[in-house]
XYZ file of C-alpha atoms in Angstrom:
372
model
C 17.936 -2.209 53.181
C 19.513 -4.411 55.940
C 22.134 -6.962 55.450
C 19.842 -9.670 56.360
C 17.370 -8.587 53.429
C 20.301 -7.888 51.186
C 21.675 -11.464 51.664
C 18.245 -13.066 51.299
C 17.681 -11.303 48.033
C 21.034 -12.298 46.539
C 20.823 -15.931 47.581
C 17.682 -16.118 45.721
C 19.487 -14.884 42.603
C 22.306 -17.292 43.169
C 20.181 -20.378 43.842
C 16.769 -19.941 42.014
C 16.856 -16.974 39.524
C 20.557 -17.045 37.750
C 22.457 -20.073 39.471
C 24.473 -20.790 36.136
C 25.222 -17.252 35.137
C 26.038 -15.949 38.983
C 28.543 -18.866 39.002
C 30.276 -18.022 35.858
C 30.161 -14.393 36.556
C 31.969 -15.060 39.640
C 34.475 -17.370 37.909
C 35.176 -14.552 35.225
C 35.334 -11.848 38.040
C 38.029 -14.048 39.593
C 39.767 -14.506 36.313
C 39.647 -10.879 35.552
C 41.874 -10.250 38.391
C 44.820 -11.976 36.811
C 45.120 -9.144 34.452
C 46.614 -6.978 37.386
C 50.259 -7.763 37.783
C 50.639 -7.122 41.350
C 47.824 -9.891 41.877
C 49.208 -12.304 39.249
C 52.826 -12.016 40.700
C 51.690 -13.021 43.972
C 49.981 -16.052 42.625
C 53.086 -17.106 40.583
C 55.379 -16.681 43.869
C 53.188 -18.915 45.748
C 52.540 -21.178 42.760
C 48.910 -21.777 43.968
C 47.733 -20.935 40.674
C 50.666 -21.952 38.190
C 51.576 -25.415 39.634
C 49.146 -27.940 38.101
C 49.183 -29.938 41.332
C 47.898 -26.986 43.384
C 45.707 -24.797 40.932
C 42.553 -27.030 41.412
C 42.486 -26.712 45.272
C 43.401 -23.206 45.255
C 40.529 -22.230 42.790
C 37.982 -24.555 44.534
C 38.952 -23.300 47.877
C 38.201 -19.876 46.739
C 34.938 -20.716 45.582
C 33.811 -22.683 48.730
C 34.777 -19.485 50.890
C 32.505 -17.240 48.608
C 29.791 -19.552 48.404
C 29.806 -19.972 52.419
C 29.161 -16.350 52.976
C 27.016 -15.947 49.906
C 24.629 -18.910 50.611
C 24.412 -18.709 54.509
C 22.681 -15.994 56.591
C 24.876 -13.303 57.919
C 23.711 -14.390 61.493
C 25.120 -17.724 60.798
C 28.265 -19.331 62.345
C 29.265 -20.509 58.578
C 29.050 -16.889 57.189
C 31.359 -15.383 60.190
C 33.749 -18.517 59.847
C 34.323 -18.087 56.125
C 34.929 -14.374 56.209
C 37.183 -14.991 59.279
C 39.073 -17.693 57.262
C 39.497 -15.424 54.484
C 40.715 -12.716 56.440
C 43.223 -14.668 58.142
C 44.497 -16.007 54.742
C 44.868 -12.354 53.424
C 46.512 -11.172 56.555
C 49.389 -13.399 56.201
C 50.116 -11.824 52.746
C 49.289 -8.286 53.782
C 51.862 -8.535 56.871
C 54.393 -9.652 54.555
C 53.608 -6.454 52.332
C 52.704 -8.869 49.363
C 48.998 -7.637 48.979
C 48.130 -3.954 48.137
C 45.151 -2.700 49.861
C 43.677 -1.516 46.458
C 44.071 -4.790 44.856
C 41.853 -6.163 47.555
C 39.238 -3.514 46.925
C 39.567 -4.126 42.994
C 38.813 -7.941 43.560
C 35.771 -7.035 45.888
C 34.652 -4.711 43.009
C 34.573 -7.397 40.546
C 32.799 -9.747 42.716
C 30.122 -6.997 43.290
C 29.943 -5.860 39.405
C 30.518 -8.737 37.166
C 27.279 -10.602 38.261
C 25.096 -7.645 37.338
C 26.804 -7.264 34.193
C 26.656 -10.715 33.062
C 23.024 -11.218 34.131
C 22.044 -7.999 32.319
C 23.809 -8.905 29.219
C 23.085 -12.803 28.763
C 20.129 -13.813 31.174
C 16.375 -14.079 30.377
C 15.749 -10.772 32.338
C 17.710 -7.970 33.715
C 18.102 -7.284 37.326
C 15.743 -5.033 39.141
C 16.830 -1.925 40.868
C 15.978 -3.665 44.217
C 18.059 -6.563 43.232
C 21.027 -4.541 42.240
C 20.734 -2.504 45.523
C 20.965 -5.865 47.391
C 24.037 -6.828 45.651
C 25.752 -3.507 46.257
C 24.440 -3.645 49.916
C 25.876 -7.189 50.369
C 29.399 -6.733 48.905
C 29.688 -3.461 50.653
C 29.167 -5.172 54.050
C 31.926 -7.889 52.983
C 34.216 -5.005 52.555
C 33.319 -3.730 55.902
C 34.002 -7.208 57.314
C 37.459 -7.261 55.717
C 38.236 -3.881 57.183
C 38.832 -2.466 53.685
C 39.698 1.442 53.184
C 37.103 2.978 50.859
C 38.710 6.286 50.977
C 40.582 5.933 47.448
C 36.950 5.778 45.938
C 36.647 9.517 47.331
C 33.030 9.351 48.502
C 31.339 12.430 49.668
C 31.685 13.130 53.518
C 28.034 12.031 53.933
C 28.837 8.763 52.479
C 26.634 6.382 50.694
C 23.009 5.965 51.431
C 22.283 2.703 49.622
C 23.844 -0.178 47.632
C 23.023 1.653 44.136
C 25.150 4.550 45.027
C 27.973 2.360 46.307
C 27.977 0.250 43.097
C 27.911 3.311 40.940
C 31.154 4.738 42.776
C 33.028 1.398 42.848
C 32.185 0.855 39.187
C 33.816 4.205 38.281
C 36.655 3.352 40.616
C 37.266 -0.110 39.351
C 37.374 1.322 35.694
C 39.811 3.849 36.560
C 41.996 1.290 38.509
C 42.029 -1.063 35.364
C 43.049 1.980 33.121
C 46.108 2.581 35.394
C 47.184 -1.070 36.355
C 45.790 -3.473 33.935
C 48.744 -4.018 31.801
C 50.335 -6.935 30.013
C 52.761 -9.245 31.985
C 54.174 -12.743 31.678
C 52.952 -13.565 35.111
C 49.420 -12.741 33.951
C 49.562 -15.183 31.269
C 50.932 -17.981 33.336
C 47.866 -17.761 35.945
C 45.350 -17.265 33.121
C 46.557 -20.296 31.219
C 46.025 -22.663 34.194
C 42.954 -21.169 35.058
C 41.495 -21.462 31.392
C 42.652 -25.034 31.719
C 40.292 -25.518 34.738
C 37.401 -23.580 32.962
C 37.726 -26.414 30.165
C 37.916 -29.292 32.321
C 35.150 -31.044 30.643
C 36.350 -30.101 27.077
C 38.082 -32.829 25.231
C 41.810 -32.144 24.192
C 41.051 -31.937 20.589
C 38.514 -29.126 21.209
C 40.731 -27.215 23.739
C 41.684 -24.694 21.090
C 38.282 -23.725 20.371
C 37.418 -23.590 24.083
C 40.253 -21.155 24.666
C 39.088 -18.991 21.697
C 35.420 -19.029 23.177
C 36.879 -17.774 26.642
C 38.783 -15.156 24.934
C 35.602 -13.940 23.064
C 33.962 -13.510 26.454
C 36.562 -11.130 27.779
C 37.170 -7.348 26.990
C 39.885 -6.117 25.088
C 41.788 -4.562 27.958
C 41.917 -7.881 29.764
C 42.847 -9.942 26.664
C 45.750 -7.610 25.968
C 46.796 -7.873 29.798
C 47.006 -11.681 29.719
C 48.550 -11.614 26.399
C 45.914 -13.502 24.502
C 45.174 -13.072 20.636
C 41.890 -11.676 19.751
C 39.924 -14.461 18.066
C 38.168 -14.462 14.789
C 34.799 -12.789 14.460
C 33.295 -16.237 14.238
C 33.777 -17.055 17.895
C 32.001 -13.555 18.997
C 29.021 -14.574 16.716
C 29.161 -18.092 18.118
C 29.155 -17.020 21.729
C 26.499 -14.263 21.101
C 24.108 -16.517 19.326
C 24.502 -19.221 22.037
C 23.399 -16.826 24.750
C 20.648 -15.383 22.658
C 19.215 -19.011 22.015
C 19.564 -19.614 25.606
C 17.882 -16.537 26.796
C 15.017 -17.516 24.393
C 14.588 -20.853 25.779
C 14.656 -19.833 29.450
C 12.201 -16.956 28.904
C 9.665 -18.594 26.869
C 9.913 -22.324 27.308
C 10.973 -22.944 30.952
C 8.965 -22.902 33.957
C 10.124 -21.028 37.297
C 12.489 -23.194 39.397
C 10.774 -24.373 42.388
C 12.070 -23.948 45.941
C 12.875 -27.569 46.153
C 15.278 -27.151 43.046
C 17.527 -24.733 44.553
C 20.974 -24.751 42.875
C 22.702 -25.065 46.459
C 26.194 -26.570 46.022
C 27.140 -26.752 49.637
C 25.761 -29.319 52.029
C 23.486 -28.072 54.751
C 24.640 -30.244 57.488
C 27.952 -31.821 58.848
C 28.721 -35.488 57.686
C 29.873 -38.183 59.758
C 33.292 -36.898 59.652
C 32.211 -33.370 60.959
C 32.704 -31.706 57.691
C 30.732 -30.172 54.921
C 31.042 -31.335 51.276
C 30.346 -29.852 47.880
C 27.266 -31.386 45.806
C 28.597 -30.480 42.362
C 31.948 -29.824 40.760
C 32.929 -28.095 37.539
C 36.730 -29.347 37.624
C 38.706 -31.400 39.936
C 36.312 -33.344 42.359
C 37.656 -31.777 45.428
C 35.285 -32.086 48.660
C 32.866 -34.533 46.679
C 31.619 -37.574 48.427
C 32.617 -40.677 46.460
C 28.977 -42.007 46.343
C 27.734 -44.629 43.745
C 25.956 -41.951 41.964
C 29.216 -39.743 41.553
C 31.193 -42.702 40.355
C 28.687 -44.148 38.083
C 26.611 -41.115 36.571
C 26.635 -39.852 33.129
C 28.914 -37.192 34.099
C 31.293 -39.698 35.860
C 31.304 -41.845 32.507
C 32.203 -38.644 30.462
C 35.190 -37.722 32.866
C 36.335 -41.269 32.704
C 36.450 -41.175 28.953
C 38.411 -38.014 29.067
C 41.012 -39.480 31.472
C 39.848 -36.975 34.262
C 39.819 -38.284 37.992
C 36.507 -39.184 39.509
C 35.463 -38.714 43.227
C 37.254 -41.254 45.472
C 40.120 -41.765 43.003
C 42.578 -39.820 45.120
C 40.904 -39.495 48.236
C 43.637 -37.614 50.210
C 44.406 -35.281 47.339
C 40.810 -34.385 46.712
C 39.602 -34.600 50.217
C 36.629 -36.870 49.754
C 35.776 -36.657 53.415
C 34.812 -33.068 52.841
C 36.155 -29.682 54.494
C 36.025 -27.844 57.531
C 35.702 -24.093 57.054
C 38.604 -23.311 59.523
C 41.063 -25.371 57.246
C 40.342 -23.971 53.839
C 43.394 -22.549 52.122
C 47.035 -23.715 51.436
C 48.260 -26.818 53.106
C 50.747 -24.883 55.114
C 48.125 -22.776 56.745
C 45.915 -25.759 58.051
C 45.890 -25.569 62.004
C 46.716 -21.961 62.031
C 45.130 -18.786 62.480
C 42.660 -19.652 65.262
C 43.121 -16.660 67.374
C 42.866 -14.289 64.395
C 39.693 -16.052 63.034
C 37.992 -16.019 66.763
C 38.691 -12.253 66.976
C 37.165 -11.653 63.624
C 34.155 -13.651 64.305
C 33.510 -12.065 67.741
C 33.800 -8.640 65.728
C 31.304 -9.769 63.457
C 28.852 -11.361 65.810
C 28.694 -8.043 67.685
C 27.608 -6.431 64.570
C 24.025 -6.250 64.014
C 23.063 -7.918 60.703
C 19.457 -6.513 60.849
C 20.745 -2.946 60.296
C 21.660 -1.176 57.026
C 25.410 -1.082 56.226
C 24.936 2.475 55.279
C 23.420 3.789 58.431
C 27.109 4.574 59.845
C 28.180 6.207 56.668
C 31.569 5.483 55.099
C 33.805 2.816 56.150
C 37.365 3.977 56.290
C 38.933 1.445 58.308
C 42.386 0.187 57.617
C 42.515 -2.818 55.463
C 44.945 -4.952 57.282
C 43.537 -7.605 59.456
C 44.364 -7.789 63.154
C 46.348 -10.686 64.482
């Protein structure tokens, strides 16, 4: 399976087959990384996921970069620029010795594994082996683009032959990594608390406790212990299970297939008048959302107004209503930096043929630090 094929198949899953579940799976994949103290410690030090003023942008920026290389073909400039920007941001912390190589590999493993796990458990149908192979092929290629070192996974000398084999191995490696490193820490809880507040953006304050218990019921025991959350009562597990069973039945037996014109694409296809892209929907703070009449007067806008939440355009500078440039995504202090590193990464990616299979060259064992 070529990278182009894998990307196209995954894009169908993201935009047509399971848009809501794929999005939530990626959100909880990111949430799961906070159970690793070395990861949460860095996030606390930078204040990007503990300072309420910085949390929304950090969270949305991560989502934007992931969507840029998930929703655009590997041959596109947007795909290459998103990976280049991500690599540059990581390189700043890698050079300072603040990011462990295995923490990056663990994060990658969750983005590859959690969507299939959530879809197979909660959606109206399970993934096919071809679709799982596509997910494995795609995320293995992302790891290659990040120059991750796979040797800690201890692959055979011949390497992997397809995405399914890679998924199996990284699943085993990820589980072992969690057993060794996912332990309780106060930093874990600090980051988790702020992220849960974002996940419950649309929930009224008087229902926040119920929402937190519902979130806790959706995570596994090891993660719950690592972020120092109490196990909710059995009623919340029953409630969430019932909700997803009802949803599954409705989607399977009462809903028509989504048309191509109804693709759940959250990124604008073209640059706006400011030379920027924008988001078409939001789940928390309205970053990169155009302040249109609809966005400010829709039913969602009225609900947010009643909750006391900001609307698109309320804080234009803070929420960047004019949109975003991929090369400027990230902390404010990194805006305007990293051009040389990004250009080198884009040139490297452009030289690689996206029409070939990522497994045709065997195991990738390159050093994970990004060149500057």
